[in-house]
Coordinates of C-alpha atoms and ligand atoms in Angstrom, one line a residue:
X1 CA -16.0 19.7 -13.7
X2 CA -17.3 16.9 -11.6
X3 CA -17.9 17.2 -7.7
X4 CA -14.7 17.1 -6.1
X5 CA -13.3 14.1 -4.7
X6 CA -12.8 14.3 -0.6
X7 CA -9.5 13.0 0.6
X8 CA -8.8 12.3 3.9
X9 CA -5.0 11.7 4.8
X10 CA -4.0 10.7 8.0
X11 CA -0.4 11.3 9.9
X12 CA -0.4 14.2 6.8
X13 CA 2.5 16.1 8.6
X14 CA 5.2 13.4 8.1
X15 CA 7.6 12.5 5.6
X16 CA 5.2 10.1 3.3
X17 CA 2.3 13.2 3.9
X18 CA 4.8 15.5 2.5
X19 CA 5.0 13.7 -0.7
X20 CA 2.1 12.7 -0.8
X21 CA -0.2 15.6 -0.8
X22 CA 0.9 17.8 -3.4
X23 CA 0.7 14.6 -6.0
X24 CA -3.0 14.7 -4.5
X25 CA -3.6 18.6 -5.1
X26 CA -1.9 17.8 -8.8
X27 CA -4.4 15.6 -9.9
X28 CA -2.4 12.4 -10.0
X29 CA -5.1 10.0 -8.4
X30 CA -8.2 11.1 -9.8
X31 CA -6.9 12.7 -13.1
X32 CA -6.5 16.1 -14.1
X33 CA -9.9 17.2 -14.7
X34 CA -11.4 16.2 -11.4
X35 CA -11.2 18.7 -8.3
X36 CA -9.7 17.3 -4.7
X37 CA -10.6 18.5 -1.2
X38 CA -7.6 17.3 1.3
X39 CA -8.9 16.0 5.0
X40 CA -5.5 16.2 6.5
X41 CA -5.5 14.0 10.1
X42 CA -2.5 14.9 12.4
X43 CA -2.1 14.4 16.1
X44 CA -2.5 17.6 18.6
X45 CA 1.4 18.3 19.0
X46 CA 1.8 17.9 15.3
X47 CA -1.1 21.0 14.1
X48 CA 1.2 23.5 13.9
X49 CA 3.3 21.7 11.7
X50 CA 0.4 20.7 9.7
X51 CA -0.3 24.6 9.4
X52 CA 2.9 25.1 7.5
X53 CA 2.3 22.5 5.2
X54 CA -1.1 23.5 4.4
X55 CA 0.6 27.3 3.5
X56 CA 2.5 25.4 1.4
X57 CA -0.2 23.7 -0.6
X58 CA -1.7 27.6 -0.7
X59 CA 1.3 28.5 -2.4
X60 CA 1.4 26.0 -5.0
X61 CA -2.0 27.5 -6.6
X62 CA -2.8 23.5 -7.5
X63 CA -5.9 24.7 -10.0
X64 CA -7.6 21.2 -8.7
X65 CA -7.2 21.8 -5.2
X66 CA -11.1 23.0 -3.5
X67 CA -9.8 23.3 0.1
X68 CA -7.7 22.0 2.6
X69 CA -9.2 20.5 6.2
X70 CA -6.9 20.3 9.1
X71 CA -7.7 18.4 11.8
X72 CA -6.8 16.5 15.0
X73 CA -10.3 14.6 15.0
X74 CA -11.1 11.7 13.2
X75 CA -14.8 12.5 13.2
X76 CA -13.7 15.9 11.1
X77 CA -11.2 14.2 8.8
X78 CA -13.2 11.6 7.5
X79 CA -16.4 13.3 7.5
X80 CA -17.5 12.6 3.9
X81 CA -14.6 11.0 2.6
X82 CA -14.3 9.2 -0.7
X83 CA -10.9 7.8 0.1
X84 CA -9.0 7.5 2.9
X85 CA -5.0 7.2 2.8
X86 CA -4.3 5.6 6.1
X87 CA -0.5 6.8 6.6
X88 CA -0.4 8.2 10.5
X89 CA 1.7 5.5 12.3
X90 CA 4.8 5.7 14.2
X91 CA 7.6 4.4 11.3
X92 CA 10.0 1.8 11.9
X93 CA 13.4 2.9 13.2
X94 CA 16.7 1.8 12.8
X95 CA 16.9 -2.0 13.1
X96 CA 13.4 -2.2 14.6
X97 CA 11.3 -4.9 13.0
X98 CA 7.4 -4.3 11.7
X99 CA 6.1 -6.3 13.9
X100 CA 7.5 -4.7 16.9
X101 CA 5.6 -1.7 16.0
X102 CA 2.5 -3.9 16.4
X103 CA 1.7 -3.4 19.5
X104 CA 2.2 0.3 19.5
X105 CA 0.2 1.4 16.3
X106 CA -3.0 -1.0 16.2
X107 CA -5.1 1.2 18.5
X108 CA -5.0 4.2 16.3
X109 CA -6.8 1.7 13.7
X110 CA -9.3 0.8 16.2
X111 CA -10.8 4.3 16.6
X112 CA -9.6 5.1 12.8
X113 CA -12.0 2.5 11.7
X114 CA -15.0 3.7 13.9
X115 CA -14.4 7.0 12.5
X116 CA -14.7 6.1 9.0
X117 CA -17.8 3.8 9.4
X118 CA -19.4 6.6 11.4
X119 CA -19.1 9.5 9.2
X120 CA -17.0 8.6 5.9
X121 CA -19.0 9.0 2.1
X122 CA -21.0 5.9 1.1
X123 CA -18.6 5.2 -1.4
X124 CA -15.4 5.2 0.6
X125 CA -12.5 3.6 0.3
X126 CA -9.8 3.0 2.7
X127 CA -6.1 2.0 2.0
X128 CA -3.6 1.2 4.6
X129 CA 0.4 2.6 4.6
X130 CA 1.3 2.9 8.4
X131 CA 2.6 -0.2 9.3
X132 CA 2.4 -3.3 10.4
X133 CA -0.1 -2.5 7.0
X134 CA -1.7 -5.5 6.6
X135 CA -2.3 -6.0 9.9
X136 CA -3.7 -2.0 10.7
X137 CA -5.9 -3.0 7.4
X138 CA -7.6 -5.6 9.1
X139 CA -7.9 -4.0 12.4
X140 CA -9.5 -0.6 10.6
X141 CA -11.7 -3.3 8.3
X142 CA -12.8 -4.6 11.7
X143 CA -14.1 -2.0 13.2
X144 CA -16.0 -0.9 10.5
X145 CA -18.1 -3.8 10.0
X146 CA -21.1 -1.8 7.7
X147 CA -18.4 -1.0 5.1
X148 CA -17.9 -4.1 2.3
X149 CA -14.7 -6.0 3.1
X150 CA -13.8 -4.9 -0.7
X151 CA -13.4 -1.4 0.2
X152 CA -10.6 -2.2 2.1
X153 CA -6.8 -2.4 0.9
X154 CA -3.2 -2.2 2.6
X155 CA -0.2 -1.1 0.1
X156 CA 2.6 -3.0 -1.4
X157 CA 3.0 -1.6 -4.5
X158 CA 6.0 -0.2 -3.3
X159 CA 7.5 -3.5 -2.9
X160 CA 5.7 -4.4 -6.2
X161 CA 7.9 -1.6 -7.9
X162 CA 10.7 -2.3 -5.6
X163 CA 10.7 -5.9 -7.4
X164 CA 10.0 -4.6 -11.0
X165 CA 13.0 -2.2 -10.8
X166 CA 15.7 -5.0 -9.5
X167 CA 14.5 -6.6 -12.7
X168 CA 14.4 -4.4 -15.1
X169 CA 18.0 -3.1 -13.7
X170 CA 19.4 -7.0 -14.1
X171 CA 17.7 -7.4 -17.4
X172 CA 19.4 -4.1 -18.8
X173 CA 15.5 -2.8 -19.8
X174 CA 13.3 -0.4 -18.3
X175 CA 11.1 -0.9 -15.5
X176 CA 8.3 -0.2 -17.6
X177 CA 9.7 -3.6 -19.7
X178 CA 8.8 -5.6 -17.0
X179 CA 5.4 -6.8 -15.8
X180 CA 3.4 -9.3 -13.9
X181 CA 5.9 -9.6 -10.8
X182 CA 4.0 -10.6 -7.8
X183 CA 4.2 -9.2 -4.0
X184 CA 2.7 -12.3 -1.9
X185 CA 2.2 -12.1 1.8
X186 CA 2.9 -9.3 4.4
X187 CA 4.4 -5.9 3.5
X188 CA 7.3 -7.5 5.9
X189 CA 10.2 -9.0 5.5
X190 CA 8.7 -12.4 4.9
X191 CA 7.3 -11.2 1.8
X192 CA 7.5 -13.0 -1.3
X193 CA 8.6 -11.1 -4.3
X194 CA 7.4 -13.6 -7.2
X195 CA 9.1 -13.8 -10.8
X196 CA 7.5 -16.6 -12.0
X197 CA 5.2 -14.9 -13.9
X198 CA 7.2 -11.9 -14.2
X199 CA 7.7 -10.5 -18.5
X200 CA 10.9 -8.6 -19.7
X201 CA 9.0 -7.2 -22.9
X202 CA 7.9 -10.4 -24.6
X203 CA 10.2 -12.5 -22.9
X204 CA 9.5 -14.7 -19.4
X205 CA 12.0 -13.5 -16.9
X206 CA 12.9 -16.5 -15.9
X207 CA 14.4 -17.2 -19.3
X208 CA 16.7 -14.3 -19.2
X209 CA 18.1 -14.1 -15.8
X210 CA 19.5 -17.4 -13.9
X211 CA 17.3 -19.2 -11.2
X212 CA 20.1 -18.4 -9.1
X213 CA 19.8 -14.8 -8.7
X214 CA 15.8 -14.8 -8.4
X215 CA 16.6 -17.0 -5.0
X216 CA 19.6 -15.1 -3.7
X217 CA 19.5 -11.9 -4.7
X218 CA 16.8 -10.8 -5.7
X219 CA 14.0 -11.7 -2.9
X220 CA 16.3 -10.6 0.2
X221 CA 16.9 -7.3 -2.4
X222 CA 13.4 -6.3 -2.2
X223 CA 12.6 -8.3 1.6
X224 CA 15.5 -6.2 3.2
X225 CA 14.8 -2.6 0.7
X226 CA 13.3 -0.9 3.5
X227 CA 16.2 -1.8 6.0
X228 CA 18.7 -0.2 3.2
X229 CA 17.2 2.5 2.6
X230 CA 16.8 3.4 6.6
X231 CA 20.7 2.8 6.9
X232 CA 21.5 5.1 4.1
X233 CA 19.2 7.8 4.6
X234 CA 18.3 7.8 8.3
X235 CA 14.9 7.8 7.7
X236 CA 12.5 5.2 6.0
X237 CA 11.3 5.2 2.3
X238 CA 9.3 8.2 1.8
X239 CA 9.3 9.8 -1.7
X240 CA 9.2 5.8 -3.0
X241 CA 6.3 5.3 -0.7
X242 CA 4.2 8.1 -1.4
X243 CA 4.8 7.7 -5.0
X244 CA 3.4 3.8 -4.6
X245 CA 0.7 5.4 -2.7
X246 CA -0.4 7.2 -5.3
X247 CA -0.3 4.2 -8.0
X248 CA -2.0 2.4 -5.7
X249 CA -4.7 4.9 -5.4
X250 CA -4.9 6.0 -9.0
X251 CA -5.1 2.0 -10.4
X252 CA -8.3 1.6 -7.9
X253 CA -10.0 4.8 -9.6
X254 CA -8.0 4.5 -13.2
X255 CA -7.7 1.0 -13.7
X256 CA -3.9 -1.7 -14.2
X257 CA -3.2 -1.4 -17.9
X258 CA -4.2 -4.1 -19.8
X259 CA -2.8 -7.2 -19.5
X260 CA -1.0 -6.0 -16.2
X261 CA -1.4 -7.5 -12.9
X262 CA -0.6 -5.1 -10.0
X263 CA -0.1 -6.3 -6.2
X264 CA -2.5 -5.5 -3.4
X265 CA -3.4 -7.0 0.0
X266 CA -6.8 -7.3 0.1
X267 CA -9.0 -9.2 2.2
X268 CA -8.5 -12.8 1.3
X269 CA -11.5 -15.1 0.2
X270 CA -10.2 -17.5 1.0
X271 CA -7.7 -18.5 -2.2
X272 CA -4.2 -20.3 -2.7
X273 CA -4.9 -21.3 0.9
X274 CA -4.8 -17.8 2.6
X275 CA -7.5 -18.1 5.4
X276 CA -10.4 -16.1 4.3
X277 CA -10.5 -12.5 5.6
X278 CA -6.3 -12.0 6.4
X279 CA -5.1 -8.9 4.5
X280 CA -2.6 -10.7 2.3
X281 CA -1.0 -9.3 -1.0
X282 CA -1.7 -11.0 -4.1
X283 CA -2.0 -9.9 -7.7
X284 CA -4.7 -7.8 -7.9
X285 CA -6.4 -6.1 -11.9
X286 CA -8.4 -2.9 -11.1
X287 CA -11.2 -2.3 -13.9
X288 CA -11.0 1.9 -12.0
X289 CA -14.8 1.3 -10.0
X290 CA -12.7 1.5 -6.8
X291 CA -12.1 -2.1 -6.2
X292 CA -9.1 -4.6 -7.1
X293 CA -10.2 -8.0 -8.7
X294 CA -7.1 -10.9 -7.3
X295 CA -6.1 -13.0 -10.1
X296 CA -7.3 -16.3 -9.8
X297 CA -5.3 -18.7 -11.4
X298 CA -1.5 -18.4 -11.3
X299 CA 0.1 -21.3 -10.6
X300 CA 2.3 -21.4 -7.9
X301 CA 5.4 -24.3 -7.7
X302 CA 6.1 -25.8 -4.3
X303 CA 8.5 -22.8 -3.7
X304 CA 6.3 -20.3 -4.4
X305 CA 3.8 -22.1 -2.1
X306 CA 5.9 -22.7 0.9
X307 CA 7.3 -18.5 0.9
X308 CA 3.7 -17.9 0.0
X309 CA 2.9 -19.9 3.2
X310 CA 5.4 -18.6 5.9
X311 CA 4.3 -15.1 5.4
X312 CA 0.6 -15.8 5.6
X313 CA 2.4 -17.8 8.7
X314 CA 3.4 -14.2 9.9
X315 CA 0.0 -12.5 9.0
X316 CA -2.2 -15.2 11.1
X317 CA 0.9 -14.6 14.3
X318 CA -0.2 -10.9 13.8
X319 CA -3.6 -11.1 13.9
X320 CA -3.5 -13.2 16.9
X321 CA -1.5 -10.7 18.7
X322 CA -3.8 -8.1 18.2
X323 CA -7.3 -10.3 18.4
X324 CA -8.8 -7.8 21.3
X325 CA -8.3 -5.0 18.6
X326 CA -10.7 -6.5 16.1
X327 CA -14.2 -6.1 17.9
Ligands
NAX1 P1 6.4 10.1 10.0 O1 6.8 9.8 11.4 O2 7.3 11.1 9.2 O3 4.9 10.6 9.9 C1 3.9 9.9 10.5 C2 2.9 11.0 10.9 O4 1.8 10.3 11.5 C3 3.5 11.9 12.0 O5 3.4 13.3 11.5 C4 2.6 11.6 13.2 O6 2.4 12.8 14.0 C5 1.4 11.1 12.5 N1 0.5 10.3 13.4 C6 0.9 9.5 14.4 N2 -0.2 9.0 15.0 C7 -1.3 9.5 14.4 C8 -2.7 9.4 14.6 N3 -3.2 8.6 15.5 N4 -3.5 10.1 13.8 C9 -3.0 10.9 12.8 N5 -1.7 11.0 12.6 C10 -0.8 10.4 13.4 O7 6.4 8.7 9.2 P2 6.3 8.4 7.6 O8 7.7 8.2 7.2 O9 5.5 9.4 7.0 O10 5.7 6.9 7.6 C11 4.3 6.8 7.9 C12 4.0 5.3 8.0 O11 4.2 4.7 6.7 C13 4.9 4.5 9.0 O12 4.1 3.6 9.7 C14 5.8 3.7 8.0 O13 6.3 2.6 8.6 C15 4.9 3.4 6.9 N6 5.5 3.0 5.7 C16 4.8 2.1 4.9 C17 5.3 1.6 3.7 C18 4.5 0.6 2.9 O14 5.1 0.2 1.9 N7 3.3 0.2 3.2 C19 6.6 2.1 3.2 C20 7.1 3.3 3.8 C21 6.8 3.5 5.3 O15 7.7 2.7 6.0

């Protein structure tokens, strides 16, 4: 057995953290022969609660899981960290809007950031859930300057499955049928859901479902998911999102399958006209050392170029609005 991997989850306590953790303690990131310590961040009010799920984690004898750290201080969670699943943020509430929740959750990133570039494992990395994501990605990469701009990722894999499961469901396949769908932009709901590129088995989507539908149905489908899903269940996405965490997590350490793009937003270099350094989602290969490659050279038509552009549009209004956040 190899030295166990330390992973440090922030707002652990809430609905994604309850998901989340016991996929962790199974073995589901890191695979099932390598050992897990959980760093579990919560607020002070919060602890208690924290207490009960730890019991619970006790209880489910996970043969992987080394120990459990609870803590309200960053300097403790993080301390030696491999990974860090950035989740503690307030969620968006019933016809609220990401980026009104701007304001209100970059701060946590600013000291979250310090924290991991202070006392976090050489090797760390350090993906972003708690929304505005992209945005909380850049403020945590920015106040962690030592740490390579690499390391750093904010999640929309869960729009990326969001996206592969409308098509699969309109194709009359599997999800698993489908690949290469794209997630461009912020994790928002300017997004742009891609099916350019997008395969039902060996068959270009676009060949087997009508123009029409890609343009009307199916980007608001997956812009607007989130929305739905609060109206129906009174609470946002949790199992879906702690399930992309995971997927997320486990294709930076296990690799996409061959011939399978996955979506990320990463820090951009610059490419398809993102201005160098925004977080921004783009289809990402990961060869499992820890860090997404983008793909390079998927060509975009003027559509795809103009949604790409008006949710970078969004990102750059973001990162103004929070400028005295990034050091
Ligand atoms: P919950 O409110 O259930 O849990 C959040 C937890 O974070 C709470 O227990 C809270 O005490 C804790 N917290 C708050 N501030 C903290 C801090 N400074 N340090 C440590 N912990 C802190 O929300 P939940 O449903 O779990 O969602 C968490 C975040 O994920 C939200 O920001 C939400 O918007 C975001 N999401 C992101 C998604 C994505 O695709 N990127 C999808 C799902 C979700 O909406």
């Amino acid at each position: 057995m190899d030295r166990p991997m330390r992973v440090a989850v922030t707002g652990a306590a809430g609905q994604i953290g309850y998901s989340l953790l016991p996929r962790i303690a199974a073995g589901e990131i890191f695979g099932k022969d390598q050992p897990v310590i959980l760093q579990c961040l919560e607020i002070p009010p919060v602890m208690k609660a924290l207490e009960g799920v730890a019991m619970e984690l006790d209880d489910g004898a996970f043969p992987l899981l080394e120990d459990i750290v609870l803590s309200d201080d960053p300097k403790v969670a993080f301390k030696d960290a491999d990974l860090c699943l950035l989740v503690g943020s307030k969620p968006r509430g019933k016809g609220m809007e990401r980026k009104d929740l701007i304001r209100e959750n970059g701060p946590i990133f600013v000291s979250q950031g310090a924290a991991i570039q202070a006392v976090a494992g050489s090797e760390v990395r350090v993906v972003v859930i708690g929304n505005p994501c992209n945005t909380n990605c850049l403020i945590t990469m920015a106040n962690a300057p030592d740490i390579p701009r690499d390391r750093f990722s904010a999640m929309t894999q869960l729009d990326h499955n969001r996206a592969q499961s409308a098509i699969a469901k309109k194709a009359g396949v599997q999800s698993r049928d489908v690949r290469n769908v794209i997630i461009w932009g912020n994790h928002s709901s300017t997004q742009y859901p891609d099916w350019h590129h997008a395969m039902v088995k060996d068959k270009p989507a676009s060949e087997l479902i009508e123009e029409s539908w890609f343009r009307e149905t199916f980007i608001p489908h997956v812009q607007k998911r989130g929305a739905e899903i609060i109206a129906a269940r009174g609470h946002s996405s949790a199992m879906s999102a702690a399930n992309a965490a995971i997927e997320h997590a486990r294709k930076l350490y296990q690799g996409t399958p061959k011939d399978r793009w996955t979506s990320m937003a990463i820090p951009s270099t610059g490419n398809y006209g993102i201005p160098e350094g925004l977080i921004c989602s783009v289809p990402v290969t990961c060869d499992g050392s820890g860090t997404p490659t983008p793909v390079l050279d998927v060509e975009m038509n003027d559509f795809s170029r103009e949604r790409l552009q008006a949710s970078v549009n969004e990102l750059i209004e973001e990162r103004d609005t929070v400028s005295d956040l990034l050091g």
